[in-house]
Short mmCIF file of C-alpha atoms and ligand atoms in Angstrom, two decimals:
data_model
loop_
_atom_site.label_atom_id
_atom_site.label_comp_id
_atom_site.label_asym_id
_atom_site.label_seq_id
_atom_site.Cartn_x
_atom_site.Cartn_y
_atom_site.Cartn_z
CA MET K 8 114.09 133.75 71.98
CA ASN K 9 111.59 133.92 74.78
CA GLN K 10 109.77 137.23 74.70
CA LEU K 11 110.58 137.99 78.34
CA CYS K 12 114.24 137.18 78.01
CA PRO K 13 115.38 140.64 76.91
CA LEU K 14 113.95 142.04 80.13
CA LEU K 15 115.95 139.58 82.12
CA ALA K 16 119.08 140.18 80.11
CA THR K 17 119.13 143.80 81.24
CA VAL K 18 119.58 142.80 84.84
CA LEU K 19 121.15 139.36 84.77
CA ILE K 20 124.04 137.95 82.89
CA ALA K 21 122.82 137.09 79.43
CA THR K 22 123.25 133.35 79.89
CA GLY K 23 119.87 133.18 81.56
CA CYS K 24 117.96 133.15 78.32
CA THR K 25 119.39 130.23 76.46
CA GLN K 26 116.81 128.10 74.66
CA SER K 27 119.27 125.31 74.03
CA SER K 28 118.88 123.29 77.21
CA ALA K 29 117.29 123.39 80.61
CA ASP K 30 120.67 123.58 82.26
CA SER K 31 122.36 125.24 85.17
CA SER K 32 122.76 128.49 83.19
CA LEU K 33 119.13 129.22 84.06
CA PRO K 34 118.66 131.53 87.03
CA SER K 35 117.49 129.54 90.03
CA LEU K 36 113.97 130.28 91.25
CA ALA K 37 114.88 128.79 94.62
CA ASP K 38 117.86 131.15 94.96
CA LEU K 39 115.95 134.18 93.71
CA TYR K 40 113.12 133.67 96.22
CA THR K 41 115.22 132.36 99.07
CA GLU K 42 114.69 135.38 101.33
CA SER K 43 110.92 135.22 100.75
CA PHE K 44 109.85 131.58 100.74
CA LYS K 45 110.96 128.14 99.62
CA ILE K 46 110.17 127.02 96.07
CA GLY K 47 109.15 123.38 96.05
CA VAL K 48 108.22 120.69 93.55
CA ALA K 49 106.33 117.38 93.62
CA LEU K 50 108.32 114.45 92.24
CA ASN K 51 107.32 111.15 90.65
CA PRO K 52 109.39 107.95 90.76
CA GLY K 53 111.22 108.61 87.47
CA GLU K 54 112.16 112.10 88.60
CA ILE K 55 113.30 110.75 91.96
CA ALA K 56 115.44 108.16 90.17
CA GLY K 57 116.97 110.84 87.95
CA ASP K 58 115.91 109.15 84.71
CA GLU K 59 116.22 112.32 82.65
CA PRO K 60 119.38 114.38 83.20
CA THR K 61 117.77 117.71 82.21
CA ALA K 62 114.88 117.09 84.61
CA ALA K 63 117.35 116.18 87.35
CA GLU K 64 119.16 119.49 86.78
CA LEU K 65 115.92 121.43 87.09
CA ILE K 66 115.03 119.59 90.30
CA ALA K 67 118.44 120.31 91.83
CA GLY K 68 118.77 123.85 90.49
CA GLN K 69 115.31 125.38 90.60
CA PHE K 70 113.77 123.96 93.78
CA ASN K 71 114.76 123.72 97.45
CA ALA K 72 111.77 121.78 98.83
CA TYR K 73 110.55 118.37 97.64
CA THR K 74 107.27 116.50 98.04
CA ALA K 75 106.73 112.94 96.75
CA GLU K 76 103.71 113.15 94.44
CA ASN K 77 102.34 109.72 95.42
CA ASP K 78 105.00 107.59 97.02
CA MET K 79 104.42 108.39 100.67
CA LYS K 80 100.66 107.90 100.49
CA TRP K 81 99.22 105.04 102.50
CA GLU K 82 98.44 102.79 99.50
CA ARG K 83 102.05 102.97 98.35
CA ILE K 84 103.80 102.73 101.70
CA GLU K 85 101.61 100.21 103.55
CA PRO K 86 99.54 98.49 100.84
CA THR K 87 98.66 95.57 103.10
CA GLU K 88 98.62 95.58 106.88
CA GLY K 89 102.09 95.72 108.38
CA ASN K 90 103.84 95.28 105.02
CA PHE K 91 105.71 98.47 104.26
CA ASP K 92 107.32 99.40 100.96
CA PHE K 93 109.80 102.19 101.54
CA ASN K 94 111.77 101.80 98.31
CA VAL K 95 110.76 104.96 96.49
CA ALA K 96 110.38 106.95 99.71
CA ASP K 97 113.95 106.03 100.68
CA ALA K 98 115.21 107.17 97.29
CA PHE K 99 113.19 110.38 97.65
CA VAL K 100 114.81 111.13 101.02
CA ALA K 101 118.26 110.31 99.64
CA LEU K 102 117.73 112.74 96.74
CA GLY K 103 116.66 115.45 99.17
CA GLU K 104 119.80 114.91 101.23
CA LYS K 105 122.00 114.98 98.14
CA ASN K 106 120.45 118.27 97.02
CA ASP K 107 120.06 119.72 100.51
CA ALA K 108 116.29 120.19 100.08
CA PHE K 109 113.57 120.80 102.66
CA MET K 110 111.54 117.59 102.71
CA VAL K 111 107.77 117.34 102.92
CA GLY K 112 106.02 114.08 103.78
CA HIS K 113 102.70 113.77 101.95
CA THR K 114 100.48 112.53 103.53
CA LEU K 115 99.76 110.58 106.73
CA LEU K 116 95.95 110.59 106.72
CA TRP K 117 93.66 111.02 103.74
CA HIS K 118 90.39 109.49 102.54
CA SER K 119 91.87 108.91 99.05
CA GLN K 120 94.69 106.56 98.09
CA THR K 121 94.20 104.66 101.34
CA PRO K 122 93.49 100.92 101.08
CA ASP K 123 90.09 99.59 102.21
CA TRP K 124 91.67 97.18 104.70
CA VAL K 125 92.51 100.13 106.97
CA PHE K 126 88.81 100.56 107.76
CA GLU K 127 87.62 96.95 107.69
CA ASP K 128 87.57 94.06 110.13
CA GLU K 129 88.29 90.45 109.15
CA ASN K 130 84.71 90.09 107.80
CA GLY K 131 84.93 93.17 105.62
CA ASP K 132 82.65 95.10 107.99
CA PRO K 133 83.62 98.52 109.34
CA ALA K 134 86.38 98.06 111.90
CA SER K 135 86.03 99.43 115.42
CA ARG K 136 87.40 102.79 116.53
CA GLU K 137 90.08 100.99 118.57
CA ILE K 138 91.33 98.96 115.60
CA VAL K 139 91.45 101.88 113.17
CA LEU K 140 93.13 104.12 115.75
CA ALA K 141 95.73 101.43 116.43
CA ARG K 142 96.40 101.07 112.68
CA LEU K 143 96.75 104.83 112.31
CA LYS K 144 99.17 104.98 115.24
CA HIS K 145 101.22 102.08 113.93
CA HIS K 146 101.36 103.56 110.42
CA ILE K 147 102.43 107.00 111.63
CA GLU K 148 105.00 105.58 114.05
CA ALA K 149 106.50 103.43 111.29
CA VAL K 150 106.59 106.09 108.59
CA VAL K 151 107.41 109.22 110.59
CA GLY K 152 109.74 107.22 112.83
CA ARG K 153 111.72 105.85 109.88
CA TYR K 154 112.40 109.34 108.54
CA GLN K 155 112.82 111.15 111.85
CA GLY K 156 115.02 114.19 111.30
CA ARG K 157 115.17 113.53 107.54
CA ILE K 158 111.61 114.41 106.50
CA HIS K 159 111.32 117.88 107.99
CA SER K 160 107.57 118.36 107.79
CA TRP K 161 104.39 116.37 107.32
CA ASP K 162 101.02 116.95 105.73
CA VAL K 163 99.46 115.16 108.69
CA VAL K 164 95.85 115.35 107.54
CA ASN K 165 94.67 115.99 103.99
CA GLU K 166 91.21 117.22 102.95
CA ALA K 167 89.00 116.76 106.01
CA PHE K 168 86.33 119.32 105.06
CA ASN K 169 83.57 119.72 102.49
CA GLU K 170 83.16 122.88 100.42
CA ASP K 171 80.59 124.24 102.88
CA GLY K 172 82.91 123.75 105.83
CA THR K 173 81.17 120.71 107.23
CA TRP K 174 83.25 117.66 108.06
CA ARG K 175 83.83 115.32 105.15
CA ASP K 176 81.99 112.05 105.64
CA SER K 177 85.17 109.97 105.35
CA PRO K 178 85.88 106.49 106.71
CA TRP K 179 88.20 108.17 109.21
CA LEU K 180 85.35 110.18 110.65
CA ARG K 181 82.97 107.25 110.55
CA THR K 182 85.27 104.78 112.28
CA ILE K 183 87.30 106.89 114.71
CA GLY K 184 85.01 109.88 115.26
CA PRO K 185 85.70 113.61 115.28
CA ASP K 186 88.91 113.41 117.30
CA TYR K 187 90.71 111.58 114.46
CA ILE K 188 92.53 114.74 113.38
CA ALA K 189 93.81 115.47 116.88
CA ARG K 190 94.94 111.85 117.24
CA ALA K 191 96.86 111.99 113.95
CA PHE K 192 98.66 115.17 115.05
CA GLU K 193 99.37 113.60 118.44
CA PHE K 194 100.87 110.44 116.89
CA ALA K 195 102.96 112.41 114.38
CA HIS K 196 104.36 114.68 117.06
CA ALA K 197 105.26 111.73 119.26
CA ALA K 198 107.02 109.99 116.37
CA ASP K 199 109.18 113.03 115.51
CA PRO K 200 108.98 115.90 118.01
CA GLU K 201 111.07 118.14 115.74
CA ALA K 202 109.01 117.74 112.57
CA ALA K 203 106.73 120.57 111.45
CA LEU K 204 103.09 119.46 111.19
CA TYR K 205 100.53 120.76 108.72
CA TYR K 206 96.87 120.53 107.81
CA ASN K 207 96.45 120.51 104.00
CA ASP K 208 93.37 121.05 101.79
CA TYR K 209 92.07 122.44 98.48
CA ASN K 210 89.74 125.36 97.82
CA LEU K 211 90.76 126.98 101.07
CA PHE K 212 90.06 130.39 99.56
CA LYS K 213 86.34 129.64 100.10
CA ALA K 214 85.06 131.40 103.21
CA ASP K 215 83.23 128.37 104.66
CA LYS K 216 86.21 126.10 104.26
CA ARG K 217 88.54 128.82 105.56
CA ASP K 218 86.41 129.19 108.69
CA ALA K 219 86.38 125.43 109.26
CA VAL K 220 90.17 125.27 109.10
CA VAL K 221 90.54 128.31 111.36
CA ALA K 222 88.32 126.54 113.90
CA LEU K 223 90.33 123.33 113.56
CA VAL K 224 93.66 125.08 114.10
CA GLN K 225 92.25 126.94 117.10
CA SER K 226 90.94 123.75 118.63
CA LEU K 227 94.30 121.99 118.20
CA GLN K 228 96.02 125.01 119.70
CA THR K 229 93.59 125.08 122.62
CA GLU K 230 94.39 121.41 123.30
CA GLY K 231 98.08 122.30 123.29
CA ARG K 232 98.86 120.24 120.18
CA ARG K 233 101.64 121.06 117.78
CA ILE K 234 100.42 122.49 114.48
CA ASP K 235 102.87 124.55 112.44
CA GLY K 236 101.04 125.38 109.28
CA VAL K 237 98.14 125.23 106.88
CA GLY K 238 98.78 123.98 103.37
CA ILE K 239 96.69 125.63 100.67
CA GLN K 240 96.87 123.14 97.81
CA GLY K 241 96.32 125.50 94.89
CA HIS K 242 95.07 123.52 91.89
CA TYR K 243 93.96 126.53 89.93
CA GLY K 244 92.95 127.73 86.49
CA ILE K 245 93.30 131.00 84.61
CA GLY K 246 91.00 133.44 86.41
CA TYR K 247 90.52 131.05 89.32
CA PRO K 248 90.51 131.49 92.30
CA PRO K 249 89.44 135.05 93.23
CA MET K 250 92.58 136.74 94.54
CA GLU K 251 90.87 138.70 97.34
CA GLU K 252 89.44 135.50 98.77
CA LEU K 253 92.76 133.71 98.60
CA GLU K 254 94.39 136.68 100.29
CA ALA K 255 91.76 136.65 103.03
CA SER K 256 92.60 133.01 103.75
CA ILE K 257 96.37 133.58 103.83
CA THR K 258 95.76 136.42 106.28
CA ALA K 259 93.29 134.45 108.40
CA PHE K 260 95.66 131.50 108.79
CA GLY K 261 98.66 133.75 109.36
CA ASN K 262 96.76 135.53 112.13
CA LEU K 263 96.55 132.22 114.01
CA GLY K 264 100.33 132.24 114.38
CA VAL K 265 100.89 129.33 112.00
CA LYS K 266 102.74 129.40 108.69
CA VAL K 267 101.01 129.11 105.34
CA MET K 268 102.25 127.03 102.42
CA ILE K 269 101.00 126.84 98.88
CA THR K 270 101.54 123.11 98.64
CA GLU K 271 100.30 121.98 95.22
CA LEU K 272 100.36 124.81 92.74
CA ASP K 273 99.34 124.33 89.13
CA ILE K 274 97.32 126.57 86.82
CA SER K 275 95.42 124.68 84.14
CA VAL K 276 95.08 126.45 80.78
CA LEU K 277 92.19 124.18 79.77
CA PRO K 278 88.50 124.90 80.23
CA PHE K 279 87.17 123.39 83.44
CA PRO K 280 84.04 121.48 82.45
CA SER K 281 81.98 122.39 85.47
CA THR K 282 82.92 125.35 87.62
CA ALA K 283 80.96 123.90 90.54
CA GLN K 284 83.47 121.05 90.63
CA GLN K 285 86.61 123.19 90.49
CA GLY K 286 89.01 122.22 93.21
CA ALA K 287 90.95 118.98 93.46
CA ASP K 288 88.53 116.14 94.21
CA ILE K 289 90.61 113.33 92.72
CA SER K 290 87.58 111.05 92.34
CA LEU K 291 86.32 113.34 89.57
CA ASP K 292 86.63 111.48 86.26
CA LEU K 293 84.68 113.33 83.59
CA GLU K 294 84.19 112.10 80.06
CA LEU K 295 86.85 113.26 77.60
CA GLN K 296 85.51 115.86 75.16
CA ALA K 297 87.62 116.99 72.22
CA GLU K 298 86.43 120.60 72.46
CA LEU K 299 87.77 120.75 76.00
CA ASN K 300 91.20 119.66 74.81
CA PRO K 301 92.25 122.49 72.48
CA TYR K 302 96.05 122.60 72.93
CA ILE K 303 97.25 119.17 71.91
CA ASP K 304 100.04 120.63 69.79
CA GLY K 305 101.06 123.39 72.18
CA VAL K 306 99.66 126.66 73.44
CA PRO K 307 99.28 129.81 71.33
CA ALA K 308 101.26 132.88 72.43
CA ASP K 309 98.26 134.59 74.02
CA VAL K 310 97.54 131.58 76.23
CA SER K 311 101.17 131.30 77.22
CA ALA K 312 101.12 135.00 78.14
CA ALA K 313 97.87 134.55 80.09
CA LEU K 314 99.44 131.71 82.06
CA ALA K 315 102.49 133.87 82.78
CA ASP K 316 100.17 136.67 83.97
CA ALA K 317 98.30 134.26 86.22
CA TYR K 318 101.53 133.05 87.83
CA ARG K 319 102.79 136.62 88.18
CA GLY K 320 99.57 137.71 89.87
CA LEU K 321 99.72 134.86 92.37
CA PHE K 322 103.39 135.42 93.18
CA GLU K 323 102.79 139.15 93.66
CA LEU K 324 100.28 138.14 96.32
CA PHE K 325 102.66 135.58 97.80
CA LEU K 326 105.48 138.14 98.01
CA LYS K 327 103.13 140.56 99.74
CA HIS K 328 102.55 137.88 102.40
CA ALA K 329 106.07 136.46 102.55
CA ASP K 330 106.09 137.06 106.33
CA VAL K 331 103.62 134.19 106.82
CA LEU K 332 104.24 132.22 103.64
CA ASP K 333 106.88 129.54 104.14
CA ARG K 334 106.83 127.72 100.81
CA VAL K 335 105.28 127.57 97.35
CA THR K 336 105.40 124.07 95.85
CA LEU K 337 104.66 123.43 92.19
CA TRP K 338 102.58 120.29 91.70
CA ASN K 339 104.74 118.62 89.11
CA LEU K 340 107.94 119.52 87.39
CA THR K 341 106.84 119.70 83.75
CA ASP K 342 103.82 119.70 81.49
CA ALA K 343 104.72 116.09 80.65
CA SER K 344 104.49 114.94 84.25
CA THR K 345 101.50 117.05 85.36
CA TRP K 346 98.55 115.16 86.80
CA ARG K 347 96.33 117.80 85.12
CA ASN K 348 96.72 115.84 81.87
CA ASN K 349 94.39 113.32 83.52
CA TRP K 350 92.29 115.37 85.89
CA PRO K 351 89.42 116.28 85.92
CA MET K 352 89.24 114.13 82.78
CA ARG K 353 91.69 111.61 81.42
CA GLY K 354 93.63 112.07 78.23
CA ARG K 355 93.94 115.83 77.83
CA THR K 356 97.06 117.85 77.04
CA ASP K 357 97.44 120.51 79.69
CA HIS K 358 100.23 123.04 80.19
CA PRO K 359 99.89 124.16 83.81
CA VAL K 360 103.42 124.37 85.24
CA LEU K 361 106.68 126.24 84.65
CA PHE K 362 108.57 123.83 82.37
CA ASP K 363 107.31 122.36 79.10
CA ARG K 364 107.36 118.82 77.77
CA GLN K 365 111.00 119.20 76.73
CA ASN K 366 111.98 120.46 80.20
CA GLN K 367 112.32 123.98 78.79
CA PRO K 368 111.39 127.06 80.83
CA LYS K 369 108.10 128.67 79.78
CA ASP K 370 106.99 132.30 79.77
CA ALA K 371 105.50 131.65 83.21
CA TYR K 372 108.96 130.73 84.53
CA TRP K 373 110.50 133.92 83.14
CA ALA K 374 107.62 135.94 84.56
CA LEU K 375 108.51 134.69 88.05
CA VAL K 376 112.21 135.36 87.52
CA ASN K 377 111.54 138.89 86.34
CA LEU K 378 108.94 139.58 89.01
CA LYS K 379 111.42 138.84 91.77
CA ILE K 380 114.22 140.83 90.20
CA TYR K 381 112.00 143.91 89.85
CA HIS K 382 110.51 143.34 93.28
CA ASP K 383 113.99 143.37 94.84
CA ARG K 384 114.98 146.51 92.95
CA GLU K 385 111.91 148.37 94.20
CA ASN K 386 112.19 147.26 97.84
C1 LIG C 416 97.39 113.40 92.82
C2 LIG C 416 98.57 112.91 92.01
O1 LIG C 416 99.20 114.02 91.40
C3 LIG C 416 98.12 111.91 90.97
O2 LIG C 416 99.25 111.32 90.34
C4 LIG C 416 97.28 110.81 91.62
O3 LIG C 416 96.77 109.96 90.63
C5 LIG C 416 96.14 111.41 92.42
O4 LIG C 416 96.65 112.32 93.37
N1 LIG C 416 95.43 116.63 96.20
C6 LIG C 416 96.49 116.01 96.80
C7 LIG C 416 97.46 115.26 95.97
O5 LIG C 416 96.69 116.16 98.02
O6 LIG C 416 98.01 114.16 96.65
C8 LIG C 416 96.84 114.81 94.67
O7 LIG C 416 97.84 114.20 93.87
C9 LIG C 416 96.16 115.95 93.96
C10 LIG C 416 95.09 116.55 94.80
#
């Protein structure tokens, strides 16, 4: 039996601690946290299709907000100009409607996972501002327009800033110029005036990046543009990031009058090869080293407990700021589907989320269940 289960059994009906299957007898994280914030999950095509019944039960029972892990990114949805592939995105939206989930569109504008043609003219040279702007407008109108009223919120722009708060030298900046973010928000708002619109990035606990995003939100607000929230991605490790800095960012964004979401939470248990590169730069592809891959056959109890502690610490902070925090989304359902198995190096065995490779709840899951139960008893 899970070591935290007896705690739970004292306050919940004993069925919560079964080890036999990841079934509906588990307490629902989404229900437990419903008064505080949404609990979301990123889904891959197999999960969207419902390939594994136990995974499908977790998705329906544990989470009330869904993000498509890859299938609404530009390269998937408009791989060549004007040719849209909405197959998986349609299935994603249908699943959300079936399960009555809050739907997040990820993402309309990013420098990664965007095809080169978007930025090139017919000779392969950089396209003009007018052409790239027209492509952006057409893409956003097509995608946001198709799901108007069904995708409730959009990560409009993803990862526009460097670690020092300067603007990322992306093809968007180079071709359109510094108003590209405002234009993206303008086009998204026109395509669905009801949809909530977010700016999303990693390492937003860092003061320079925090300040850059504060300035961006203020400038959009000054222009009278709709911006509803800042998404803090949250690809973390044990002991990372510093909690006071993360808290300072949640407070700084909340003080702007926008909501805050933790949009891509995972906590790697593996050593990060170079702390300077911690974050979520998906172009990072370090060489596989066996000594950095210590838990191929599973995690020892102390590591499992450390992961549970790390999740508990973060959620304590999130509960403290539930007034501004709208959602916490786990980036992947299980340790089998986590992208951290292949980032920052390919071929490792990581264990960063709440359900294991057999779709079973981990100590970290029970830590979050128990945290909320005790939190509610004390408040
Ligand atoms: C990741 C996916 O999880 C991977 O499957 C894919 O190969 C690369 O992108 N920041 C983001 C997410 O905004 O879209 C990224 O997702 C992780 C980092």
